[in-house]
CSV table of C-alpha atoms in Angstrom, one decimal:
chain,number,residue,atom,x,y,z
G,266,UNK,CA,-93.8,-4.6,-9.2
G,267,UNK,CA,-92.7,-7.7,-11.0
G,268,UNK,CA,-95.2,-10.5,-12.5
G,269,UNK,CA,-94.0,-14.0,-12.7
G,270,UNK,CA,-95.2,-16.4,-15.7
G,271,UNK,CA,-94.3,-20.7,-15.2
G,272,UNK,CA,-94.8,-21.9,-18.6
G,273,UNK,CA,-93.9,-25.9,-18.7
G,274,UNK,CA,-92.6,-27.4,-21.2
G,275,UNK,CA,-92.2,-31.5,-22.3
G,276,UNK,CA,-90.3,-31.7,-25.9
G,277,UNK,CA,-91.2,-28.3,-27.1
G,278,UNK,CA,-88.3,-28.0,-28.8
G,279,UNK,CA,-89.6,-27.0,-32.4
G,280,UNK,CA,-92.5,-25.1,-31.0
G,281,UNK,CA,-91.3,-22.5,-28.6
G,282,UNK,CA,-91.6,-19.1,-30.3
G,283,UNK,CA,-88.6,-17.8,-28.6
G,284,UNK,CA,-88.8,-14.3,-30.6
G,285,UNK,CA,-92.7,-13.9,-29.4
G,286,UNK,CA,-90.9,-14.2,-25.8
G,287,UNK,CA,-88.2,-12.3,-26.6
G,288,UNK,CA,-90.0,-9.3,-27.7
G,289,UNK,CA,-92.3,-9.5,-24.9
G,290,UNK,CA,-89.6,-9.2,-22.4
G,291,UNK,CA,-88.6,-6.8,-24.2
G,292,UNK,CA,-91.1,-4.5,-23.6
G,293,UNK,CA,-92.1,-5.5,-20.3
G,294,UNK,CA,-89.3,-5.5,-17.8
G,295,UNK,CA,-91.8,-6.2,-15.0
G,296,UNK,CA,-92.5,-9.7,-15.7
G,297,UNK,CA,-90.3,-12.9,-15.3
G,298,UNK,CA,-90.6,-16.1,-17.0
G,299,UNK,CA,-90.2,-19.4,-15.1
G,300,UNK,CA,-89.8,-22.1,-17.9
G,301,UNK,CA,-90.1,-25.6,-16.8
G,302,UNK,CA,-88.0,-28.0,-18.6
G,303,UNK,CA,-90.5,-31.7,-17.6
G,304,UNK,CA,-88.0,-33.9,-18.5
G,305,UNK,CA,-87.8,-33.6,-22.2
G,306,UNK,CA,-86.0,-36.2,-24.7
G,307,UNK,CA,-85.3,-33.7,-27.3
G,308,UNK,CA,-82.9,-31.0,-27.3
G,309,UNK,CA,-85.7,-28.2,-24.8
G,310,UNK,CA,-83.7,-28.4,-22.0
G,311,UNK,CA,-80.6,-26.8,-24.1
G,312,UNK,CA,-82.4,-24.2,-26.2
G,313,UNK,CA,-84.2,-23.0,-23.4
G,314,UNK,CA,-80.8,-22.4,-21.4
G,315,UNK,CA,-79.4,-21.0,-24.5
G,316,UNK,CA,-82.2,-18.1,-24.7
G,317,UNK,CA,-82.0,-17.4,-20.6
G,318,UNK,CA,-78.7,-16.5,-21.5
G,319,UNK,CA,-79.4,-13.6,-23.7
G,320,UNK,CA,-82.4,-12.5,-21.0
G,321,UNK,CA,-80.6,-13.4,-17.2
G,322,UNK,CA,-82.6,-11.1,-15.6
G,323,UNK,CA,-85.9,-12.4,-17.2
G,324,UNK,CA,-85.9,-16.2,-18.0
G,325,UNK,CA,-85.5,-18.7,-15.3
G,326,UNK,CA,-84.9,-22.3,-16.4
G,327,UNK,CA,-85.9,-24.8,-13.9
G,328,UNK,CA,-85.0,-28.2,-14.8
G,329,UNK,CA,-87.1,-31.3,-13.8
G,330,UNK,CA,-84.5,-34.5,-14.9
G,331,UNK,CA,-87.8,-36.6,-15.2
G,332,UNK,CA,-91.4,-35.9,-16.9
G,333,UNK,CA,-93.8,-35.4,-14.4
G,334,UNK,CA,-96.5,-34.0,-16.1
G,335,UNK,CA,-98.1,-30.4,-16.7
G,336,UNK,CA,-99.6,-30.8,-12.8
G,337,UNK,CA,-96.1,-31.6,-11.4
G,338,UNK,CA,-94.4,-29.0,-14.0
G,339,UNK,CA,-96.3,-26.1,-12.9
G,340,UNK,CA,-96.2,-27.2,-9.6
G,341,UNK,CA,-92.7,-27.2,-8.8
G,342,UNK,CA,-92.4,-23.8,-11.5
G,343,UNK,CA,-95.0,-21.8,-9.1
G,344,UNK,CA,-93.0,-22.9,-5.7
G,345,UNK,CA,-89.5,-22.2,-7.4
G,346,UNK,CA,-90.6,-19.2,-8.1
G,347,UNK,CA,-92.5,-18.5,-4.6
G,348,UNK,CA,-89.2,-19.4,-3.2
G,349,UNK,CA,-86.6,-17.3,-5.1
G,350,UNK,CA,-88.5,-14.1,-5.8
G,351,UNK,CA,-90.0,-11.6,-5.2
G,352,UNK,CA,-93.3,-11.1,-7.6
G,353,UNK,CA,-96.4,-9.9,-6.9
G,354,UNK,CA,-98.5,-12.2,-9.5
G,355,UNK,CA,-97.9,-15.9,-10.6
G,356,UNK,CA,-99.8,-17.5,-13.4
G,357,UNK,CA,-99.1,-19.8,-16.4
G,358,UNK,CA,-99.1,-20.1,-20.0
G,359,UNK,CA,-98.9,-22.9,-22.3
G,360,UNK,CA,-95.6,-23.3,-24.0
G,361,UNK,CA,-98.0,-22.9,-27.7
G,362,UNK,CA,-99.1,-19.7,-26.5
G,363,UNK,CA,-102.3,-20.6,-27.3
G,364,UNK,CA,-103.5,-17.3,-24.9
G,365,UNK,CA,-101.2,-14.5,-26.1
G,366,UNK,CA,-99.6,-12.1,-23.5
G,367,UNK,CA,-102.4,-9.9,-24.4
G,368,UNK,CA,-104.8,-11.7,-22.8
G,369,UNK,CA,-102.6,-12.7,-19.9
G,370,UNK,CA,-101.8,-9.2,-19.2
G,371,UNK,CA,-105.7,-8.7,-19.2
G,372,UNK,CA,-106.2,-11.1,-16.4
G,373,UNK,CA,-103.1,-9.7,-14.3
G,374,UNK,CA,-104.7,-6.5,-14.7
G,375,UNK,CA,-107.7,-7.6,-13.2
G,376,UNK,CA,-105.9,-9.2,-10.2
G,377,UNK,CA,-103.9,-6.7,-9.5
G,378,UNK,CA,-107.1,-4.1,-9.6
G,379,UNK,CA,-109.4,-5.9,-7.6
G,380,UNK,CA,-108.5,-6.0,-3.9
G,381,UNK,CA,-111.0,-8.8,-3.4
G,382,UNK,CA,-109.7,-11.1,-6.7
G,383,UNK,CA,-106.8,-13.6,-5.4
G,384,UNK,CA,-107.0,-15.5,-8.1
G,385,UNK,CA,-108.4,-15.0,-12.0
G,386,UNK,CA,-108.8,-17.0,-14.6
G,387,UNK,CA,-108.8,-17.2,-18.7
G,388,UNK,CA,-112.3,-18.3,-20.7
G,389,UNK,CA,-112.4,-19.5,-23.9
G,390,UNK,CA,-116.5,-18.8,-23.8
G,391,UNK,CA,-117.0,-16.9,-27.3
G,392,UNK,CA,-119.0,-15.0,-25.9
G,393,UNK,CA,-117.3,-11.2,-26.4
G,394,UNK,CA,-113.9,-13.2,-28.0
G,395,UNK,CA,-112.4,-11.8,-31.3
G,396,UNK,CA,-111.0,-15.4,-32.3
G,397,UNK,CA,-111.5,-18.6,-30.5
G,398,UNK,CA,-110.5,-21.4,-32.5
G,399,UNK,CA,-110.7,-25.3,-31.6
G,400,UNK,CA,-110.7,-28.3,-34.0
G,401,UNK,CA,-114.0,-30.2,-34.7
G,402,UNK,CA,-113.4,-33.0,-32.1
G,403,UNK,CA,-111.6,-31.2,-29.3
G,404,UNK,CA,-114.9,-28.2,-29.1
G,405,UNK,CA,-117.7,-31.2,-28.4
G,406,UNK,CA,-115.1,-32.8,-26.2
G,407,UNK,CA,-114.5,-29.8,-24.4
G,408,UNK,CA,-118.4,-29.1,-23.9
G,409,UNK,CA,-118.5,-32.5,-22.4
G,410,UNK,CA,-115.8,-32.5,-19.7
G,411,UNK,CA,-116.8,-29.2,-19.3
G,412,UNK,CA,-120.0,-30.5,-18.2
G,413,UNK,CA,-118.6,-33.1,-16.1
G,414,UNK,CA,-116.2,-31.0,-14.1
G,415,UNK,CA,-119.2,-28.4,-13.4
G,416,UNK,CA,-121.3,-31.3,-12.3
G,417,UNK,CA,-118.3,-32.1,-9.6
G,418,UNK,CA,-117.7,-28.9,-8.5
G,419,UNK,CA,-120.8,-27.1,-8.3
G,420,UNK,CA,-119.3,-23.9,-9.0
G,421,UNK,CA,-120.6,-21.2,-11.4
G,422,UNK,CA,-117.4,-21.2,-14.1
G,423,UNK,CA,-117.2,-22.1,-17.6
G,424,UNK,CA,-114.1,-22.7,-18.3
G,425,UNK,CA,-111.6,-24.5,-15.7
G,426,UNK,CA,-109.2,-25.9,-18.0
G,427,UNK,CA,-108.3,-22.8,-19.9
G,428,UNK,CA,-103.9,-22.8,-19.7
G,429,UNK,CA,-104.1,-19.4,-18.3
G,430,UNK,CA,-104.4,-18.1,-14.7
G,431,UNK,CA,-102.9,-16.0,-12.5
G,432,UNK,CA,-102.7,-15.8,-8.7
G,433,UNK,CA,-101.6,-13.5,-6.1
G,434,UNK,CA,-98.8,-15.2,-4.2
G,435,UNK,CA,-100.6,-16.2,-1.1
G,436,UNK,CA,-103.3,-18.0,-3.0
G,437,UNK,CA,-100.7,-19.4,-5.3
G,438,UNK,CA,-99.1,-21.0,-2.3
G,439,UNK,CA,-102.5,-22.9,-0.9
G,440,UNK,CA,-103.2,-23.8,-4.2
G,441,UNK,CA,-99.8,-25.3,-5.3
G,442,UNK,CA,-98.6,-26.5,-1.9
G,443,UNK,CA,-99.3,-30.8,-2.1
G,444,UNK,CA,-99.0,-32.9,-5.1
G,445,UNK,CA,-102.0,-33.0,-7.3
G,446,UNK,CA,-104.3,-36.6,-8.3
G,447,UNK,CA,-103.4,-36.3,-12.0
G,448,UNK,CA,-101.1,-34.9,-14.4
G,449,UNK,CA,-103.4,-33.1,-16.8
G,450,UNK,CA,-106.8,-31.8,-14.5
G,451,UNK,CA,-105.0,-30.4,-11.8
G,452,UNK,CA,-106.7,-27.2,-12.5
G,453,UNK,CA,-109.8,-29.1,-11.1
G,454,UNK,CA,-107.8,-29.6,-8.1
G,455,UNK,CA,-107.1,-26.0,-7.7
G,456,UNK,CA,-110.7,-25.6,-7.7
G,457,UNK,CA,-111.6,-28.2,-5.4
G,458,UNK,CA,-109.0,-27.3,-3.0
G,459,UNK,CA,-110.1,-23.7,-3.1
G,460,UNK,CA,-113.6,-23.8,-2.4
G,461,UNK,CA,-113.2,-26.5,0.5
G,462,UNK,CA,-111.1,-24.3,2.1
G,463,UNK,CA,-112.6,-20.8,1.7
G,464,UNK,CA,-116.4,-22.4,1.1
G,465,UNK,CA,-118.3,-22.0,-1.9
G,466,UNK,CA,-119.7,-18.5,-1.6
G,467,UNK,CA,-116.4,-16.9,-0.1
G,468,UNK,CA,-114.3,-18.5,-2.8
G,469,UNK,CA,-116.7,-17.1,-5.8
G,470,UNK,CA,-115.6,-13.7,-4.4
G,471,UNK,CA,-112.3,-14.4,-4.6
G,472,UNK,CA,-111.9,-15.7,-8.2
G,473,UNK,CA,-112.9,-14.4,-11.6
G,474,UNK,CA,-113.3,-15.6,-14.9
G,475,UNK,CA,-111.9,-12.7,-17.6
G,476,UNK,CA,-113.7,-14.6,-21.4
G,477,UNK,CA,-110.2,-14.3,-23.8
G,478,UNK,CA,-110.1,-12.0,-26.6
G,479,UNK,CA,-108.2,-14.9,-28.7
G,480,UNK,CA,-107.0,-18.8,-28.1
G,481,UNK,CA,-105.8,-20.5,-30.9
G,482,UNK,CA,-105.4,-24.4,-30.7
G,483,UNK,CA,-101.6,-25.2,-32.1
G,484,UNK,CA,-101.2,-28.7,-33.6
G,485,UNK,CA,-99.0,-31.1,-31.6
G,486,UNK,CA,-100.5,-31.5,-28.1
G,487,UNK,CA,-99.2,-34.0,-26.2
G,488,UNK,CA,-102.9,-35.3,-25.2
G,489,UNK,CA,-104.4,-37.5,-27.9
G,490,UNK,CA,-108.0,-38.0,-28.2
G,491,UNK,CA,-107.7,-41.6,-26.6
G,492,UNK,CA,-106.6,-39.7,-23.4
G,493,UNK,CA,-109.9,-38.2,-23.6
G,494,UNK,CA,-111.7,-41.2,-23.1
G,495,UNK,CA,-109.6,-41.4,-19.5
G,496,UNK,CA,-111.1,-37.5,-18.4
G,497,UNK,CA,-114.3,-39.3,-16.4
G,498,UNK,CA,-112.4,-42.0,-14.8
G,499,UNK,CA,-110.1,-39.6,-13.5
G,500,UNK,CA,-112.5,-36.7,-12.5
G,501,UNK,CA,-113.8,-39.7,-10.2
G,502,UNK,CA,-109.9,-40.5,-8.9
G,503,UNK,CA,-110.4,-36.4,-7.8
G,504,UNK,CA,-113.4,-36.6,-6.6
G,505,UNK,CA,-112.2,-40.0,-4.4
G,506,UNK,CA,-108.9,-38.0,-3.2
G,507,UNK,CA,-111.6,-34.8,-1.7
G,508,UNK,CA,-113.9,-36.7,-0.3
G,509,UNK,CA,-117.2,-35.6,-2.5
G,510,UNK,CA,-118.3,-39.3,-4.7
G,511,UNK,CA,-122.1,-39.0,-4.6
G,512,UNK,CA,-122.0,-42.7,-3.5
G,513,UNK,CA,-121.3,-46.0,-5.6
G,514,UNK,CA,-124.5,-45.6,-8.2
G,515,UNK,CA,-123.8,-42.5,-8.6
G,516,UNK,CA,-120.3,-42.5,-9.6
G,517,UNK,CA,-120.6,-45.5,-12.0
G,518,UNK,CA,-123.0,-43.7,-14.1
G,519,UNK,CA,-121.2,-40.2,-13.6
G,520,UNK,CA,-118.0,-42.3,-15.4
G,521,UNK,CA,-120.4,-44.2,-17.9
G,522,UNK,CA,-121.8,-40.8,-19.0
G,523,UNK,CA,-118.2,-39.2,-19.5
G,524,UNK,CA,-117.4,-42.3,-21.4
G,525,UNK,CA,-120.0,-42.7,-23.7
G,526,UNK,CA,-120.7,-39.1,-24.5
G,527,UNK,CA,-116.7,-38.8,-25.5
G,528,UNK,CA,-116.8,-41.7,-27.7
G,529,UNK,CA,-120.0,-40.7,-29.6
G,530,UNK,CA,-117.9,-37.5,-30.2
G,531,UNK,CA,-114.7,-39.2,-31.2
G,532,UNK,CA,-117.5,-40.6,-34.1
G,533,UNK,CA,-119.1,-37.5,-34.9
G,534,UNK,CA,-116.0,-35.7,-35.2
């Protein structure tokens, strides 16, 4: 059985931990990593190549020539992979590592256990975690689009933004088939799409939440905090695209909410 991992990278050149990969390929010779080069400036696209080399039957390097986006990177990482082999579970991981291979194995574990799971997904709810670590400002922001997302999707999860999930191929395919609204909450998207298709009580059978043991946030992501302040106006470009605005009065104040909750953070923090 071989397990397939898409991590995506944009100018990640001086923080890929090429020897935490290494030796996890290493010792797992069932799993395959898909890294996604998004069109990077720095020198990615040639270290990455450079380390497939020493791991050919491990590391594929698909090359985007221009940044797209995590949505687009993952994307076109998950469909590569769909395409040209033959694994049995897809998923991603940030390029940080943030979620270890620990965890990740966790959640593959769980898909691959559960007849009824097609796809599961990383929490970063503290509840039974060993170490789960955010900065000030990014924890209250977090609660807030949090709170957003569960008030457009109506769903029962905690965490949909967490970079690690895993899918069994055929639900991997539906959920990764069409472009997605934006480039950063496509995970919302995968939601969305989900639950339309397979309705809300079928799809709550078919996906799990596994709370992380550990999630570390690593300095230098590419979202700053004034890309926060965008989060509610484009939840409402998602909810547009699907078809589920609760009407004009609704959606002004669902944005105004986002937006003024985030800044009173960005001030607290």
């Amino acid at each position: 059985m071989k397990h397939g991992i898409i991590v995506p990278c944009y100018n990640e050149s001086q923080r890929l931990k090429f020897d935490q990969f290494a030796d996890f390929l290493a010792q797992h010779p069932d799993y395959v990593i898909c890294f996604v080069n998004d069109g990077s400036s720095d020198d990615t696209l040639a270290k990455l190549e450079a380390f497939s080399g020493k791991h050919n039957d491990q590391v594929v390097v698909y090359d985007m020539p221009q940044n797209g986006g995590k949505a687009e990177a993952v994307r076109a990482g998950m469909n590569h992979m769909l395409e040209s082999t033959g694994v049995e579970t897809l998923g991603f991981l940030d390029a940080d590592l943030s979620t270890d291979f620990d965890d990740y194995k966790m959640l593959v574990h769980h898909l691959h256990s559960d007849a009824n799971s097609h796809m599961v997904f990383g929490s970063r709810s503290s509840e039974g975690a060993d170490e789960i670590k955010r900065n000030g400002f990014r924890n209250i922001a977090s609660k807030i689009v949090g709170l957003m997302i569960r008030m457009l999707l109506r769903l029962p999860i905690s965490d949909t933004q967490c970079g690690a999930k895993a899918f069994k191929p055929e639900a991997a395919r539906f959920a990764f088939a069409g472009g997605f609204v934006t480039r950063w909450l496509f995970d919302v998207e995968i939601f969305i799409r989900m639950k339309k298709y397979y309705g809300r009580k079928q799809v709550m059978k078919m996906m799990r939440e596994i709370p992380l043991k550990k999630w570390i946030h690593v300095d230098g992501s590419k979202l700053g905090l004034s890309d926060s302040l965008k989060v509610p106006g484009q939840l409402l470009s998602i909810a547009m695209q699907y078809n589920i605005v609760p009407g004009y009065r609704g959606a002004v104040q669902f944005v105004q909410f986002g937006m003024i909750a985030i800044a009173t953070a960005l001030r607290i923090s």
